[in-house]
């Protein structure tokens, strides 16, 4: 890399058009997996503000339902698979670093959750047992 930040497709002027740089939506308090900490199986995680924003843009729902999950697999392509506690679903391929060929784009869609931040189910309020379809 010889410095210089020229955008080949003429969208210069220093404007991050698509927000892919991950600088815009980072909460200072978030500990991003792949940036601040290494992903490890069993780690408690939640979706980062960047990940939520990306899901809103593409019209996908938030599979975490606002709760936490556990990493069940760390993949070699800078992603991790997460089992979400609220739904019991395993979702694959959460970005934890470089996502583009050549490592130009960095995305961090998971944050670590300290164990003491997790509320036990009965403390959240709300109704009875969950039904499986």
Tab-separated table of N, CA and C in Angstrom:
chain	number	residue	atom	x	y	z
A	1	UNK	N	0.827	-1.194	0.000
A	1	UNK	CA	0.000	0.000	0.000
A	1	UNK	C	0.849	1.225	0.000
A	2	UNK	N	0.676	2.094	-0.987
A	2	UNK	CA	1.511	3.282	-1.072
A	2	UNK	C	0.719	4.509	-0.671
A	3	UNK	N	-0.124	4.364	0.370
A	3	UNK	CA	-0.887	5.518	0.836
A	3	UNK	C	-1.889	5.955	-0.195
A	4	UNK	N	-2.550	7.086	0.053
A	4	UNK	CA	-3.532	7.572	-0.908
A	4	UNK	C	-4.813	6.777	-0.774
A	5	UNK	N	-5.915	7.463	-0.795
A	5	UNK	CA	-7.177	6.791	-0.512
A	5	UNK	C	-8.132	7.018	-1.671
A	6	UNK	N	-7.619	6.917	-2.897
A	6	UNK	CA	-8.428	7.239	-4.059
A	6	UNK	C	-9.441	6.143	-4.314
A	7	UNK	N	-10.656	6.547	-4.584
A	7	UNK	CA	-11.710	5.585	-4.846
A	7	UNK	C	-11.804	5.404	-6.352
A	8	UNK	N	-11.640	4.187	-6.868
A	8	UNK	CA	-11.557	4.014	-8.325
A	8	UNK	C	-12.838	4.386	-9.061
A	9	UNK	N	-13.985	4.347	-8.391
A	9	UNK	CA	-15.212	4.559	-9.148
A	9	UNK	C	-15.695	6.003	-9.088
A	10	UNK	N	-14.809	6.927	-8.850
A	10	UNK	CA	-15.147	8.328	-9.016
A	10	UNK	C	-15.954	8.922	-7.878
A	11	UNK	N	-16.252	8.145	-6.843
A	11	UNK	CA	-16.995	8.708	-5.726
A	11	UNK	C	-15.996	9.253	-4.709
A	12	UNK	N	-15.227	10.214	-5.086
A	12	UNK	CA	-14.160	10.713	-4.214
A	12	UNK	C	-14.712	11.621	-3.124
A	13	UNK	N	-14.044	12.707	-2.887
A	13	UNK	CA	-14.480	13.743	-1.950
A	13	UNK	C	-14.583	13.241	-0.520
A	14	UNK	N	-13.949	12.113	-0.216
A	14	UNK	CA	-13.873	11.683	1.173
A	14	UNK	C	-15.201	11.302	1.780
A	15	UNK	N	-16.194	11.019	0.979
A	15	UNK	CA	-17.481	10.654	1.549
A	15	UNK	C	-17.613	9.143	1.578
A	16	UNK	N	-17.903	8.616	2.756
A	16	UNK	CA	-18.161	7.186	2.860
A	16	UNK	C	-19.607	6.970	2.456
A	17	UNK	N	-19.803	6.501	1.242
A	17	UNK	CA	-21.151	6.434	0.714
A	17	UNK	C	-21.932	5.312	1.357
A	18	UNK	N	-21.284	4.135	1.465
A	18	UNK	CA	-22.061	2.988	1.902
A	18	UNK	C	-21.852	2.656	3.364
A	19	UNK	N	-21.073	3.446	4.064
A	19	UNK	CA	-20.900	3.178	5.486
A	19	UNK	C	-20.147	1.903	5.775
A	20	UNK	N	-19.427	1.368	4.788
A	20	UNK	CA	-18.742	0.112	5.007
A	20	UNK	C	-17.505	0.238	5.875
A	21	UNK	N	-17.114	1.432	6.213
A	21	UNK	CA	-15.859	1.579	6.923
A	21	UNK	C	-16.015	1.270	8.400
A	22	UNK	N	-17.235	1.173	8.885
A	22	UNK	CA	-17.443	0.769	10.266
A	22	UNK	C	-17.088	1.860	11.258
A	23	UNK	N	-16.772	3.060	10.773
A	23	UNK	CA	-16.411	4.121	11.698
A	23	UNK	C	-17.645	4.854	12.165
A	24	UNK	N	-18.675	4.817	11.334
A	24	UNK	CA	-19.824	5.659	11.572
A	24	UNK	C	-20.605	5.193	12.789
A	25	UNK	N	-20.842	3.896	12.841
A	25	UNK	CA	-21.854	3.391	13.760
A	25	UNK	C	-21.273	2.712	14.972
A	26	UNK	N	-20.047	3.035	15.306
A	26	UNK	CA	-19.455	2.305	16.401
A	26	UNK	C	-19.762	2.990	17.712
A	27	UNK	N	-20.375	2.286	18.622
A	27	UNK	CA	-20.538	2.833	19.960
A	27	UNK	C	-19.206	2.699	20.674
A	28	UNK	N	-18.789	3.756	21.353
A	28	UNK	CA	-17.480	3.687	22.010
A	28	UNK	C	-17.415	2.566	23.039
A	29	UNK	N	-18.541	2.211	23.611
A	29	UNK	CA	-18.517	1.178	24.647
A	29	UNK	C	-18.499	-0.235	24.116
A	30	UNK	N	-18.717	-0.400	22.832
A	30	UNK	CA	-18.825	-1.747	22.297
A	30	UNK	C	-17.442	-2.386	22.179
A	31	UNK	N	-17.351	-3.625	22.651
A	31	UNK	CA	-16.105	-4.377	22.462
A	31	UNK	C	-16.321	-5.320	21.290
A	32	UNK	N	-15.785	-4.919	20.146
A	32	UNK	CA	-16.089	-5.615	18.896
A	32	UNK	C	-15.250	-6.878	18.772
A	33	UNK	N	-15.922	-7.958	18.421
A	33	UNK	CA	-15.222	-9.219	18.239
A	33	UNK	C	-14.483	-9.185	16.915
A	34	UNK	N	-13.214	-9.513	16.954
A	34	UNK	CA	-12.366	-9.437	15.784
A	34	UNK	C	-11.533	-8.164	15.771
A	35	UNK	N	-11.957	-7.183	16.571
A	35	UNK	CA	-11.193	-5.934	16.658
A	35	UNK	C	-10.556	-5.805	18.032
A	36	UNK	N	-11.387	-5.865	19.071
A	36	UNK	CA	-10.867	-5.745	20.430
A	36	UNK	C	-10.568	-7.092	21.072
A	37	UNK	N	-11.322	-8.092	20.691
A	37	UNK	CA	-11.126	-9.421	21.275
A	37	UNK	C	-11.211	-10.461	20.172
A	38	UNK	N	-10.537	-11.585	20.395
A	38	UNK	CA	-10.624	-12.672	19.435
A	38	UNK	C	-11.904	-13.461	19.665
A	39	UNK	N	-12.535	-13.890	18.577
A	39	UNK	CA	-13.714	-14.746	18.748
A	39	UNK	C	-13.298	-16.110	19.292
A	40	UNK	N	-14.051	-16.601	20.266
A	40	UNK	CA	-13.800	-17.933	20.809
A	40	UNK	C	-15.132	-18.638	20.985
A	41	UNK	N	-15.119	-19.940	20.760
A	41	UNK	CA	-16.332	-20.729	20.960
A	41	UNK	C	-16.770	-20.612	22.415
A	42	UNK	N	-18.061	-20.417	22.609
A	42	UNK	CA	-18.605	-20.300	23.955
A	42	UNK	C	-18.713	-18.869	24.451
A	43	UNK	N	-18.151	-17.930	23.691
A	43	UNK	CA	-18.181	-16.529	24.106
A	43	UNK	C	-19.600	-15.963	24.006
A	44	UNK	N	-19.998	-15.190	25.003
A	44	UNK	CA	-21.302	-14.525	24.962
A	44	UNK	C	-21.219	-13.302	24.076
A	45	UNK	N	-22.176	-13.186	23.165
A	45	UNK	CA	-22.125	-12.095	22.201
A	45	UNK	C	-23.502	-11.481	22.010
A	46	UNK	N	-23.510	-10.291	21.423
A	46	UNK	CA	-24.742	-9.648	20.962
A	46	UNK	C	-24.409	-9.022	19.608
A	47	UNK	N	-25.440	-8.597	18.890
A	47	UNK	CA	-25.197	-7.959	17.590
A	47	UNK	C	-24.784	-6.509	17.825
A	48	UNK	N	-23.736	-6.090	17.141
A	48	UNK	CA	-23.248	-4.721	17.304
A	48	UNK	C	-24.186	-3.741	16.616
A	49	UNK	N	-24.002	-2.460	16.919
A	49	UNK	CA	-24.837	-1.445	16.274
A	49	UNK	C	-24.611	-1.460	14.767
A	50	UNK	N	-23.379	-1.754	14.357
A	50	UNK	CA	-23.099	-1.844	12.925
A	50	UNK	C	-23.872	-3.010	12.301
A	51	UNK	N	-23.898	-4.132	13.004
A	51	UNK	CA	-24.615	-5.287	12.482
A	51	UNK	C	-26.114	-5.041	12.396
A	52	UNK	N	-26.657	-4.369	13.406
A	52	UNK	CA	-28.087	-4.063	13.393
A	52	UNK	C	-28.419	-3.106	12.258
A	53	UNK	N	-27.571	-2.121	12.073
A	53	UNK	CA	-27.805	-1.153	11.005
A	53	UNK	C	-27.780	-1.842	9.652
A	54	UNK	N	-26.825	-2.740	9.469
A	54	UNK	CA	-26.724	-3.453	8.208
A	54	UNK	C	-27.966	-4.308	7.959
A	55	UNK	N	-28.502	-4.886	9.045
A	55	UNK	CA	-29.720	-5.685	8.881
A	55	UNK	C	-30.910	-4.804	8.527
A	56	UNK	N	-30.976	-3.621	9.128
A	56	UNK	CA	-32.073	-2.708	8.766
A	56	UNK	C	-31.988	-2.328	7.299
A	57	UNK	N	-30.780	-2.010	6.842
A	57	UNK	CA	-30.624	-1.582	5.457
A	57	UNK	C	-31.091	-2.663	4.491
A	58	UNK	N	-30.802	-3.919	4.814
A	58	UNK	CA	-31.124	-4.981	3.865
A	58	UNK	C	-32.476	-5.608	4.177
A	59	UNK	N	-33.182	-5.047	5.167
A	59	UNK	CA	-34.526	-5.513	5.449
A	59	UNK	C	-34.592	-6.867	6.124
A	60	UNK	N	-33.463	-7.318	6.681
A	60	UNK	CA	-33.489	-8.593	7.394
A	60	UNK	C	-33.855	-8.347	8.843
A	61	UNK	N	-34.443	-9.352	9.458
A	61	UNK	CA	-34.812	-9.192	10.859
A	61	UNK	C	-33.592	-9.445	11.730
A	62	UNK	N	-33.720	-9.098	12.969
A	62	UNK	CA	-32.648	-9.298	13.925
A	62	UNK	C	-32.851	-10.662	14.576
A	63	UNK	N	-32.039	-11.650	14.235
A	63	UNK	CA	-32.280	-13.002	14.742
A	63	UNK	C	-32.021	-13.129	16.236
A	64	UNK	N	-31.345	-12.146	16.823
A	64	UNK	CA	-31.040	-12.253	18.246
A	64	UNK	C	-32.235	-11.860	19.092
A	65	UNK	N	-33.235	-11.189	18.468
A	65	UNK	CA	-34.381	-10.654	19.214
A	65	UNK	C	-33.924	-9.771	20.368
A	66	UNK	N	-32.840	-9.103	20.189
A	66	UNK	CA	-32.363	-8.198	21.220
A	66	UNK	C	-31.724	-8.885	22.405
A	67	UNK	N	-31.495	-10.178	22.313
A	67	UNK	CA	-30.883	-10.878	23.433
A	67	UNK	C	-29.464	-11.288	23.070
A	68	UNK	N	-28.890	-12.148	23.880
A	68	UNK	CA	-27.512	-12.564	23.654
A	68	UNK	C	-27.475	-13.946	23.031
A	69	UNK	N	-26.296	-14.306	22.571
A	69	UNK	CA	-26.077	-15.641	22.031
A	69	UNK	C	-24.688	-16.115	22.402
A	70	UNK	N	-24.384	-17.333	21.965
A	70	UNK	CA	-23.061	-17.899	22.195
A	70	UNK	C	-22.445	-18.274	20.857
A	71	UNK	N	-21.150	-17.996	20.726
A	71	UNK	CA	-20.449	-18.442	19.531
A	71	UNK	C	-20.335	-19.964	19.575
A	72	UNK	N	-20.812	-20.621	18.527
A	72	UNK	CA	-20.720	-22.070	18.477
A	72	UNK	C	-19.622	-22.530	17.517
A	73	UNK	N	-19.167	-21.628	16.654
A	73	UNK	CA	-18.107	-22.004	15.724
A	73	UNK	C	-17.408	-20.736	15.249
A	74	UNK	N	-16.099	-20.807	15.161
A	74	UNK	CA	-15.324	-19.704	14.597
A	74	UNK	C	-14.781	-20.176	13.257
A	75	UNK	N	-15.126	-19.468	12.198
A	75	UNK	CA	-14.745	-19.869	10.850
A	75	UNK	C	-13.464	-19.169	10.418
A	76	UNK	N	-12.827	-19.739	9.385
A	76	UNK	CA	-11.545	-19.189	8.958
A	76	UNK	C	-11.705	-17.925	8.133
A	77	UNK	N	-12.921	-17.634	7.672
A	77	UNK	CA	-13.093	-16.479	6.791
A	77	UNK	C	-13.545	-15.248	7.557
A	78	UNK	N	-13.051	-15.091	8.772
A	78	UNK	CA	-13.360	-13.911	9.576
A	78	UNK	C	-14.834	-13.847	9.948
A	79	UNK	N	-15.480	-14.974	10.083
A	79	UNK	CA	-16.867	-14.962	10.545
A	79	UNK	C	-17.024	-15.960	11.679
A	80	UNK	N	-18.149	-15.844	12.367
A	80	UNK	CA	-18.460	-16.776	13.445
A	80	UNK	C	-19.937	-17.145	13.352
A	81	UNK	N	-20.255	-18.339	13.830
A	81	UNK	CA	-21.641	-18.789	13.886
A	81	UNK	C	-22.121	-18.651	15.329
A	82	UNK	N	-23.356	-18.203	15.485
A	82	UNK	CA	-23.874	-17.876	16.810
A	82	UNK	C	-25.212	-18.580	17.028
A	83	UNK	N	-25.358	-19.177	18.215
A	83	UNK	CA	-26.667	-19.679	18.615
A	83	UNK	C	-27.314	-18.635	19.515
A	84	UNK	N	-28.480	-18.130	19.080
A	84	UNK	CA	-29.146	-17.067	19.837
A	84	UNK	C	-30.032	-17.684	20.906
A	85	UNK	N	-29.881	-17.191	22.130
A	85	UNK	CA	-30.578	-17.801	23.261
A	85	UNK	C	-32.086	-17.594	23.187
A	86	UNK	N	-32.505	-16.464	22.629
A	86	UNK	CA	-33.940	-16.174	22.628
A	86	UNK	C	-34.703	-17.151	21.738
A	87	UNK	N	-34.074	-17.561	20.644
A	87	UNK	CA	-34.782	-18.382	19.668
A	87	UNK	C	-34.223	-19.789	19.568
A	88	UNK	N	-33.022	-20.009	20.106
A	88	UNK	CA	-32.382	-21.304	19.964
A	88	UNK	C	-31.868	-21.563	18.564
A	89	UNK	N	-31.925	-20.547	17.699
A	89	UNK	CA	-31.472	-20.721	16.324
A	89	UNK	C	-29.979	-20.464	16.208
A	90	UNK	N	-29.341	-21.254	15.367
A	90	UNK	CA	-27.947	-20.982	15.036
A	90	UNK	C	-27.920	-20.242	13.702
A	91	UNK	N	-27.294	-19.078	13.717
A	91	UNK	CA	-27.150	-18.309	12.488
A	91	UNK	C	-25.672	-18.251	12.147
A	92	UNK	N	-25.373	-18.345	10.863
A	92	UNK	CA	-23.986	-18.487	10.452
A	92	UNK	C	-23.458	-17.210	9.810
A	93	UNK	N	-22.156	-17.035	9.931
A	93	UNK	CA	-21.476	-16.057	9.117
A	93	UNK	C	-21.546	-14.620	9.603
A	94	UNK	N	-21.433	-14.400	10.919
A	94	UNK	CA	-21.361	-13.021	11.414
A	94	UNK	C	-19.942	-12.485	11.216
A	95	UNK	N	-19.854	-11.300	10.644
A	95	UNK	CA	-18.549	-10.740	10.294
A	95	UNK	C	-17.749	-10.377	11.539
A	96	UNK	N	-16.496	-10.773	11.544
A	96	UNK	CA	-15.594	-10.458	12.658
A	96	UNK	C	-14.267	-9.951	12.114
A	97	UNK	N	-14.297	-9.125	11.101
A	97	UNK	CA	-13.038	-8.624	10.554
A	97	UNK	C	-13.160	-8.325	9.083
A	98	UNK	N	-12.207	-8.801	8.310
A	98	UNK	CA	-12.162	-8.474	6.889
A	98	UNK	C	-13.216	-9.272	6.142
A	99	UNK	N	-14.042	-8.588	5.367
A	99	UNK	CA	-15.070	-9.293	4.629
A	99	UNK	C	-14.874	-9.224	3.128
A	100	UNK	N	-14.099	-8.275	2.641
A	100	UNK	CA	-13.951	-8.147	1.195
A	100	UNK	C	-12.684	-8.853	0.739
A	101	UNK	N	-12.655	-9.236	-0.521
A	101	UNK	CA	-11.432	-9.791	-1.083
A	101	UNK	C	-10.323	-8.761	-0.931
A	102	UNK	N	-9.193	-9.211	-0.462
A	102	UNK	CA	-8.089	-8.283	-0.259
A	102	UNK	C	-8.145	-7.575	1.080
A	103	UNK	N	-9.185	-7.836	1.853
A	103	UNK	CA	-9.228	-7.305	3.202
A	103	UNK	C	-9.457	-5.809	3.271
A	104	UNK	N	-10.102	-5.241	2.256
A	104	UNK	CA	-10.280	-3.790	2.280
A	104	UNK	C	-11.406	-3.378	3.213
A	105	UNK	N	-12.478	-4.138	3.203
A	105	UNK	CA	-13.629	-3.770	4.013
A	105	UNK	C	-13.558	-4.488	5.344
A	106	UNK	N	-13.801	-3.747	6.407
A	106	UNK	CA	-13.809	-4.386	7.719
A	106	UNK	C	-15.193	-4.238	8.313
A	107	UNK	N	-15.704	-5.330	8.813
A	107	UNK	CA	-17.033	-5.300	9.400
A	107	UNK	C	-16.988	-6.076	10.703
A	108	UNK	N	-17.633	-5.527	11.711
A	108	UNK	CA	-17.655	-6.170	13.013
A	108	UNK	C	-19.109	-6.195	13.477
A	109	UNK	N	-19.741	-7.333	13.297
A	109	UNK	CA	-21.170	-7.406	13.562
A	109	UNK	C	-21.489	-8.055	14.901
A	110	UNK	N	-20.458	-8.397	15.667
A	110	UNK	CA	-20.694	-8.984	16.981
A	110	UNK	C	-19.901	-8.215	18.030
A	111	UNK	N	-20.494	-8.114	19.215
A	111	UNK	CA	-19.779	-7.541	20.356
A	111	UNK	C	-19.801	-8.549	21.493
A	112	UNK	N	-18.803	-8.464	22.353
A	112	UNK	CA	-18.807	-9.343	23.516
A	112	UNK	C	-19.749	-8.784	24.564
A	113	UNK	N	-20.334	-9.698	25.318
A	113	UNK	CA	-21.229	-9.321	26.405
A	113	UNK	C	-20.619	-9.855	27.698
A	114	UNK	N	-20.347	-8.980	28.661
A	114	UNK	CA	-19.839	-9.486	29.931
A	114	UNK	C	-20.903	-10.335	30.602
A	115	UNK	N	-20.509	-11.450	31.231
A	115	UNK	CA	-21.504	-12.361	31.805
A	115	UNK	C	-22.446	-11.670	32.784
A	116	UNK	N	-21.968	-10.648	33.485
A	116	UNK	CA	-22.848	-10.009	34.468
A	116	UNK	C	-23.876	-9.101	33.818
A	117	UNK	N	-23.780	-8.925	32.481
A	117	UNK	CA	-24.766	-8.079	31.810
A	117	UNK	C	-25.986	-8.886	31.378
A	118	UNK	N	-25.914	-10.185	31.517
A	118	UNK	CA	-26.992	-11.025	31.022
A	118	UNK	C	-28.036	-11.219	32.113
A	119	UNK	N	-29.269	-10.846	31.787
A	119	UNK	CA	-30.339	-11.030	32.750
A	119	UNK	C	-30.850	-12.462	32.672
A	120	UNK	N	-31.068	-13.082	33.805
A	120	UNK	CA	-31.731	-14.378	33.760
A	120	UNK	C	-33.139	-14.208	33.208
A	121	UNK	N	-33.686	-15.234	32.577
A	121	UNK	CA	-34.968	-15.099	31.876
A	121	UNK	C	-36.073	-14.531	32.758
A	122	UNK	N	-36.095	-14.922	34.032
A	122	UNK	CA	-37.218	-14.465	34.863
A	122	UNK	C	-37.117	-12.987	35.194
A	123	UNK	N	-35.946	-12.386	35.026
A	123	UNK	CA	-35.822	-10.975	35.357
A	123	UNK	C	-36.289	-10.081	34.221
A	124	UNK	N	-36.519	-10.676	33.042
A	124	UNK	CA	-36.891	-9.849	31.909
A	124	UNK	C	-38.379	-9.529	31.891
A	125	UNK	N	-39.144	-10.224	32.730
A	125	UNK	CA	-40.585	-10.016	32.665
A	125	UNK	C	-41.137	-10.701	31.442
A	126	UNK	N	-42.432	-10.547	31.198
A	126	UNK	CA	-43.020	-11.193	30.033
A	126	UNK	C	-43.527	-12.569	30.395
A	127	UNK	N	-44.171	-13.206	29.413
A	127	UNK	CA	-45.002	-14.369	29.715
A	127	UNK	C	-44.324	-15.691	29.552
A	128	UNK	N	-45.111	-16.733	29.656
A	128	UNK	CA	-44.799	-18.130	29.934
A	128	UNK	C	-43.739	-18.776	29.070
A	129	UNK	N	-43.775	-20.109	29.010
A	129	UNK	CA	-42.770	-20.858	28.298
A	129	UNK	C	-42.897	-20.642	26.805
A	130	UNK	N	-41.795	-20.866	26.083
A	130	UNK	CA	-41.893	-20.663	24.645
A	130	UNK	C	-42.297	-21.966	23.973
A	131	UNK	N	-43.115	-21.816	22.936
A	131	UNK	CA	-43.615	-22.990	22.252
A	131	UNK	C	-42.767	-23.246	21.035
A	132	UNK	N	-42.471	-24.521	20.777
A	132	UNK	CA	-41.748	-24.833	19.555
A	132	UNK	C	-42.752	-25.217	18.491
A	133	UNK	N	-42.542	-24.723	17.296
A	133	UNK	CA	-43.510	-24.982	16.207
A	133	UNK	C	-43.580	-26.464	15.868
